[in-house]
Short mmCIF file of C-alpha atoms in Angstrom, two decimals:
data_model
loop_
_atom_site.label_atom_id
_atom_site.label_comp_id
_atom_site.label_asym_id
_atom_site.label_seq_id
_atom_site.Cartn_x
_atom_site.Cartn_y
_atom_site.Cartn_z
CA MET A 180 13.09 4.05 -24.79
CA ASN A 181 9.68 5.48 -24.56
CA ILE A 182 8.96 6.75 -20.86
CA PHE A 183 5.66 4.47 -20.62
CA LYS A 184 7.28 1.14 -22.30
CA GLY A 185 10.10 1.63 -19.92
CA LEU A 186 7.53 1.85 -17.01
CA ILE A 187 5.41 -1.21 -18.41
CA ILE A 188 8.96 -3.37 -18.57
CA ALA A 189 9.71 -2.38 -14.97
CA VAL A 190 6.51 -2.76 -13.52
CA GLY A 191 6.08 -6.29 -15.06
CA LEU A 192 9.56 -7.60 -13.45
CA VAL A 193 8.31 -6.11 -10.19
CA ALA A 194 4.88 -7.63 -10.36
CA ALA A 195 6.79 -11.14 -11.06
CA ALA A 196 8.88 -10.82 -8.34
CA PRO A 197 7.57 -10.60 -4.62
CA ALA A 198 5.86 -13.82 -3.95
CA ALA A 199 6.08 -12.66 -0.26
CA ALA A 200 2.84 -10.33 -1.07
CA GLN A 201 0.83 -13.59 -1.10
CA ASP A 202 1.56 -13.70 2.88
CA TRP A 203 -0.28 -10.29 3.68
CA THR A 204 -3.53 -8.94 2.78
CA PRO A 205 -5.08 -5.69 4.07
CA GLU A 206 -8.20 -5.94 6.28
CA LYS A 207 -8.89 -2.49 7.05
CA PRO A 208 -8.69 0.97 5.19
CA ILE A 209 -5.24 2.11 4.26
CA ARG A 210 -4.40 6.07 4.66
CA ILE A 211 -2.27 7.81 2.37
CA VAL A 212 -1.12 10.70 4.36
CA VAL A 213 -0.17 14.06 2.51
CA GLY A 214 1.39 16.61 4.35
CA PHE A 215 0.13 19.66 2.30
CA ALA A 216 -3.37 21.30 1.73
CA PRO A 217 -5.74 19.67 -1.21
CA GLY A 218 -5.29 21.06 -4.62
CA GLY A 219 -1.45 20.85 -4.53
CA GLY A 220 1.31 18.70 -6.58
CA THR A 221 1.61 16.64 -3.65
CA ASP A 222 -2.28 16.01 -3.14
CA GLN A 223 -2.88 15.55 -7.05
CA THR A 224 -0.10 12.79 -6.71
CA ALA A 225 -1.72 10.67 -3.79
CA ARG A 226 -5.39 11.19 -5.27
CA LEU A 227 -3.95 9.84 -8.63
CA ILE A 228 -2.35 6.88 -7.45
CA ALA A 229 -5.31 5.98 -4.99
CA SER A 230 -7.82 6.23 -7.69
CA ALA A 231 -5.90 4.18 -10.10
CA ALA A 232 -5.17 1.40 -7.37
CA GLN A 233 -8.48 1.14 -5.50
CA GLU A 234 -9.82 -1.67 -7.79
CA LEU A 235 -7.00 -3.61 -7.06
CA PHE A 236 -7.45 -3.45 -3.14
CA PRO A 237 -10.03 -5.24 -1.18
CA VAL A 238 -9.99 -2.15 1.24
CA PRO A 239 -10.44 1.41 0.70
CA LEU A 240 -7.56 3.57 0.06
CA VAL A 241 -8.04 7.18 2.07
CA VAL A 242 -6.24 10.22 1.04
CA GLU A 243 -5.93 12.01 4.34
CA ASN A 244 -4.63 15.99 4.31
CA ARG A 245 -2.44 16.87 7.25
CA PRO A 246 -0.73 19.94 6.08
CA GLY A 247 1.72 21.98 8.04
CA ALA A 248 5.16 23.09 8.84
CA SER A 249 6.44 22.01 5.13
CA GLY A 250 4.74 18.66 5.34
CA THR A 251 6.96 17.62 8.30
CA LEU A 252 3.98 17.36 10.29
CA ALA A 253 2.42 14.37 8.27
CA ALA A 254 6.15 13.08 8.26
CA GLU A 255 6.31 12.90 11.78
CA MET A 256 3.00 11.05 12.43
CA VAL A 257 3.42 8.45 9.75
CA ALA A 258 7.34 7.82 11.11
CA LYS A 259 5.55 7.37 14.47
CA ALA A 260 2.57 4.99 13.10
CA ALA A 261 2.52 1.39 13.56
CA PRO A 262 4.53 -0.43 10.91
CA ASP A 263 1.81 -2.39 9.86
CA GLY A 264 1.08 -1.44 6.31
CA TYR A 265 -2.12 0.57 6.69
CA THR A 266 -0.48 4.14 7.04
CA LEU A 267 1.66 5.38 4.03
CA LEU A 268 3.26 8.84 3.55
CA VAL A 269 3.58 10.73 -0.05
CA ALA A 270 7.19 11.69 0.39
CA GLY A 271 10.24 12.42 -1.46
CA GLY A 272 10.02 16.17 -1.83
CA SER A 273 11.32 19.05 0.63
CA GLU A 274 9.80 16.99 3.78
CA SER A 275 12.13 14.17 2.77
CA THR A 276 15.33 15.61 1.31
CA SER A 277 15.71 19.00 2.41
CA VAL A 278 13.85 20.19 5.58
CA PRO A 279 15.26 17.76 7.98
CA HIS A 280 19.24 19.17 7.34
CA HIS A 281 18.04 22.62 7.75
CA ARG A 282 16.12 22.46 11.18
CA GLN A 283 15.65 19.56 13.76
CA THR A 284 12.68 17.10 12.96
CA GLN A 285 11.14 14.24 14.84
CA TYR A 286 12.23 11.74 11.88
CA SER A 287 14.65 10.99 9.34
CA LEU A 288 15.07 9.02 6.28
CA ASP A 289 15.78 6.02 8.42
CA ASP A 290 12.30 6.22 9.78
CA PHE A 291 10.83 5.40 6.48
CA ARG A 292 10.69 2.35 4.23
CA GLY A 293 9.95 2.94 0.44
CA VAL A 294 6.95 1.64 -1.35
CA VAL A 295 7.08 2.80 -4.93
CA ARG A 296 8.08 6.16 -6.73
CA VAL A 297 5.18 7.61 -8.70
CA ASN A 298 6.42 10.73 -10.48
CA ARG A 299 8.99 13.38 -10.58
CA GLU A 300 9.00 16.92 -11.36
CA HIS A 301 12.33 18.63 -13.10
CA MET A 302 13.46 21.78 -11.51
CA VAL A 303 14.74 24.86 -14.01
CA ILE A 304 16.94 27.35 -13.00
CA VAL A 305 15.88 30.61 -14.82
CA SER A 306 16.86 34.50 -14.97
CA LYS A 307 15.10 37.46 -15.86
CA ALA A 308 15.19 38.25 -19.87
CA GLY A 309 17.74 41.29 -20.42
CA SER A 310 19.62 41.02 -17.16
CA GLY A 311 22.83 39.56 -18.68
CA LEU A 312 22.35 36.31 -17.01
CA ASP A 313 21.77 34.22 -19.98
CA SER A 314 24.14 31.40 -18.86
CA ILE A 315 25.32 29.49 -15.93
CA ASP A 316 28.81 30.34 -16.69
CA ALA A 317 27.58 34.26 -16.76
CA VAL A 318 26.08 33.53 -13.22
CA VAL A 319 28.94 31.71 -11.76
CA GLU A 320 31.02 34.89 -13.23
CA ARG A 321 29.13 37.37 -11.73
CA ALA A 322 28.69 35.76 -8.51
CA LYS A 323 32.78 35.21 -8.13
CA GLN A 324 33.11 39.08 -9.02
CA ASN A 325 30.55 40.07 -6.36
CA PRO A 326 30.16 37.40 -3.85
CA GLY A 327 27.34 37.83 -1.66
CA THR A 328 25.41 40.26 -4.01
CA LEU A 329 23.82 37.96 -6.54
CA ALA A 330 20.21 36.85 -5.15
CA TYR A 331 18.09 33.81 -5.81
CA GLY A 332 14.12 33.51 -4.75
CA SER A 333 12.64 30.10 -3.34
CA SER A 334 9.42 28.92 -2.54
CA GLY A 335 10.40 28.96 1.13
CA PRO A 336 13.16 28.38 3.66
CA ALA A 337 14.46 24.91 3.74
CA GLY A 338 12.69 23.74 0.89
CA ILE A 339 14.22 21.55 -1.82
CA LEU A 340 14.52 24.61 -4.31
CA HIS A 341 16.11 26.41 -1.44
CA SER A 342 18.49 23.41 -1.06
CA ALA A 343 19.05 22.80 -4.69
CA PHE A 344 20.84 26.76 -5.29
CA LEU A 345 22.60 25.62 -1.91
CA VAL A 346 24.27 22.60 -4.00
CA PHE A 347 24.84 24.16 -6.98
CA GLY A 348 26.39 27.15 -5.23
CA LYS A 349 29.00 24.49 -3.52
CA GLU A 350 29.52 22.76 -6.76
CA ALA A 351 30.16 26.04 -8.13
CA GLY A 352 32.25 27.65 -5.51
CA ILE A 353 29.89 30.59 -5.31
CA ASP A 354 28.10 32.45 -2.54
CA MET A 355 24.48 34.02 -3.24
CA VAL A 356 22.06 35.32 -1.09
CA HIS A 357 18.72 33.69 -0.45
CA VAL A 358 15.41 35.49 -0.52
CA PRO A 359 12.61 33.19 0.68
CA TYR A 360 8.97 33.48 -0.72
CA GLN A 361 5.77 32.03 0.04
CA GLY A 362 5.77 29.84 -2.80
CA GLY A 363 7.05 29.44 -6.42
CA SER A 364 4.90 31.91 -8.07
CA PRO A 365 5.42 34.65 -5.81
CA ALA A 366 9.22 34.12 -6.10
CA LEU A 367 8.89 34.01 -9.99
CA ALA A 368 6.76 37.60 -9.40
CA ALA A 369 9.59 38.68 -7.68
CA LEU A 370 12.11 37.43 -10.55
CA LEU A 371 10.16 39.40 -13.32
CA GLY A 372 10.01 42.25 -11.22
CA GLY A 373 13.86 42.51 -10.70
CA HIS A 374 13.77 41.73 -6.97
CA VAL A 375 15.69 38.62 -7.35
CA ASP A 376 18.07 37.73 -10.03
CA LEU A 377 17.34 33.71 -10.13
CA THR A 378 14.84 31.20 -9.27
CA ILE A 379 13.90 27.68 -10.04
CA ILE A 380 10.32 26.96 -11.74
CA THR A 381 8.69 23.83 -13.28
CA PRO A 382 9.77 22.93 -16.91
CA GLY A 383 5.97 23.91 -18.13
CA ASP A 384 6.19 27.17 -16.74
CA ALA A 385 9.56 27.66 -18.23
CA ARG A 386 8.43 26.72 -21.41
CA ALA A 387 5.63 29.44 -21.37
CA GLN A 388 7.70 32.13 -20.13
CA LEU A 389 10.58 31.59 -22.55
CA ASP A 390 7.75 31.54 -25.25
CA ALA A 391 6.47 35.13 -24.06
CA GLY A 392 10.44 36.20 -23.92
CA THR A 393 10.37 36.83 -20.19
CA ILE A 394 12.95 34.87 -18.76
CA ASN A 395 16.34 33.02 -19.49
CA VAL A 396 16.17 29.16 -19.21
CA LEU A 397 19.73 28.36 -17.65
CA ALA A 398 19.64 24.85 -16.53
CA THR A 399 17.68 21.95 -15.13
CA THR A 400 19.04 20.52 -11.93
CA SER A 401 18.67 16.96 -12.78
CA ASP A 402 18.46 15.68 -16.47
CA ARG A 403 17.14 17.22 -19.32
CA ALA A 404 13.34 17.85 -19.46
CA ASP A 405 10.80 16.95 -22.19
CA GLN A 406 9.31 20.25 -22.31
CA ILE A 407 12.56 22.03 -22.87
CA PRO A 408 14.58 19.44 -24.21
CA GLU A 409 16.96 22.12 -25.83
CA VAL A 410 18.04 23.15 -21.99
CA SER A 411 21.14 21.48 -20.74
CA SER A 412 21.42 20.02 -17.16
CA LEU A 413 23.65 21.38 -14.40
CA SER A 414 25.68 17.86 -14.63
CA GLU A 415 26.41 18.31 -18.45
CA LEU A 416 27.72 21.77 -17.63
CA GLY A 417 30.30 20.41 -15.44
CA TYR A 418 28.40 20.63 -12.12
CA ASN A 419 27.78 17.22 -9.90
CA VAL A 420 24.03 18.24 -9.23
CA ASN A 421 21.16 15.93 -9.20
CA LEU A 422 18.18 16.93 -7.73
CA GLU A 423 14.49 16.88 -8.61
CA ASN A 424 10.85 17.12 -6.89
CA MET A 425 9.89 13.22 -6.33
CA LYS A 426 6.70 11.95 -5.08
CA GLY A 427 6.09 8.62 -3.85
CA LEU A 428 4.86 6.40 -1.38
CA VAL A 429 6.66 5.40 1.95
CA ALA A 430 5.61 3.50 4.93
CA PRO A 431 7.10 3.44 8.39
CA ALA A 432 10.37 1.53 9.12
CA GLY A 433 9.61 -1.88 10.16
CA THR A 434 6.70 -2.40 8.09
CA PRO A 435 6.84 -6.19 7.05
CA ASP A 436 8.27 -7.29 3.89
CA ALA A 437 5.07 -8.83 3.12
CA ALA A 438 3.25 -5.83 3.57
CA VAL A 439 5.23 -3.98 1.34
CA ALA A 440 5.56 -6.21 -1.34
CA TYR A 441 1.90 -6.41 -1.63
CA LEU A 442 1.62 -2.58 -1.74
CA GLN A 443 4.40 -2.15 -4.04
CA GLU A 444 3.09 -4.74 -6.60
CA ARG A 445 -0.59 -3.24 -6.49
CA PHE A 446 0.64 0.11 -6.73
CA ALA A 447 3.15 -0.63 -9.53
CA LYS A 448 0.27 -2.36 -11.55
CA ALA A 449 -2.13 0.81 -10.96
CA MET A 450 0.76 2.89 -12.81
CA GLU A 451 0.39 0.60 -15.96
CA SER A 452 -3.12 1.55 -16.45
CA ASP A 453 -5.05 3.49 -19.11
CA ALA A 454 -6.70 5.47 -16.14
CA PHE A 455 -3.26 6.42 -14.44
CA THR A 456 -1.54 7.70 -17.84
CA THR A 457 -4.42 9.51 -18.97
CA VAL A 458 -5.02 11.52 -16.00
CA ALA A 459 -1.62 11.97 -15.19
CA ALA A 460 -0.92 13.65 -18.76
CA ARG A 461 -3.86 15.76 -18.07
CA SER A 462 -2.65 16.83 -14.96
CA ASN A 463 1.06 17.34 -16.25
CA ILE A 464 2.25 14.76 -13.97
CA THR A 465 5.50 12.78 -15.11
CA PRO A 466 5.16 9.12 -14.31
CA SER A 467 8.48 7.95 -13.09
CA PHE A 468 8.45 4.57 -11.50
CA LEU A 469 10.86 2.97 -9.05
CA THR A 470 10.71 0.20 -6.97
CA GLY A 471 10.66 0.90 -2.94
CA GLU A 472 14.16 0.21 -2.67
CA ASP A 473 15.54 2.31 -5.39
CA PHE A 474 13.07 5.33 -4.29
CA GLU A 475 14.85 5.01 -1.17
CA GLN A 476 18.41 5.20 -2.66
CA ALA A 477 17.24 8.04 -4.91
CA MET A 478 15.81 10.38 -1.73
CA ARG A 479 19.30 9.49 0.20
CA SER A 480 21.49 10.48 -2.68
CA MET A 481 19.51 13.70 -2.59
CA SER A 482 19.68 14.03 0.80
CA ASP A 483 23.20 13.47 1.49
CA ALA A 484 24.04 15.97 -1.28
CA VAL A 485 21.60 18.64 0.65
CA ALA A 486 23.62 17.89 4.14
CA ASP A 487 26.93 18.10 2.41
CA ALA A 488 26.23 21.52 0.88
CA LEU A 489 24.87 22.64 4.58
CA ALA A 490 28.09 21.47 6.08
CA THR A 491 30.16 23.64 4.18
CA GLY A 492 28.29 26.84 5.56
CA THR A 493 24.88 28.30 4.86
CA PRO A 494 24.83 31.43 2.68
CA ALA A 495 23.03 34.71 3.68
CA THR A 496 19.24 34.66 3.72
CA GLU A 497 17.60 38.23 3.42
#
């Protein structure tokens, strides 16, 4: 089914359902808090959905950037905010599913209610061309022959890229060394420079680097990506891994059903608009609607996988 056709059908079902939405109407601006600096992917998602939905709300939708500590500062603030429907967080990525398992935070997933998932970004495991690591089987074989020597780069410690390798390592029964960098671009540069053996990049970057002949594209960590449809997923290759970088809106736990229904109905309707789909395509954002409840379940599934991988012991980090 076409992704946008499927989206419209799903949104139509949701929009018709929540009669409780009529019991709550906002009377002051609604804050959409972003745990990262302006200009990044999380910020783009926030501004896209806020702009598309603004005409459906009688009050301003205000995007507020609160960067710091891998998004956890913003998450802590929203978790402690009044559960009244006026404070939302862009969640679903590292701050939600990964970081709280690596270090202590002042919140957990139980402190939030899902409102709507907006988009998702596939993650792609790659190696340097000519490295001999031209398949997942080759990676597993080398890692088992030389435990603790194969190195992977990530965009930073405790992030979703780091955790994806941990989950894969657990499923494959291998031990690799983690080398954290300050972002995905430095990690890719380290791979191309021969400083690490593996890293994870986006499908768009994978397509560009593959066409340039600089990398081997080994597998996605969820399902197949449209930009590289020929690349298998880890699950297709026999590894029970399903992680991706999601973005959506959550509210503090305890937010009334009527408020959540009102918000979900309007943000879902905004995702049907031509403005939303046009800007999403221009920004290389992949819309992927889920209801608030299903978004919570998707985050919980990934969070549980990360927790399980860490419970088996954390491999070395340089």
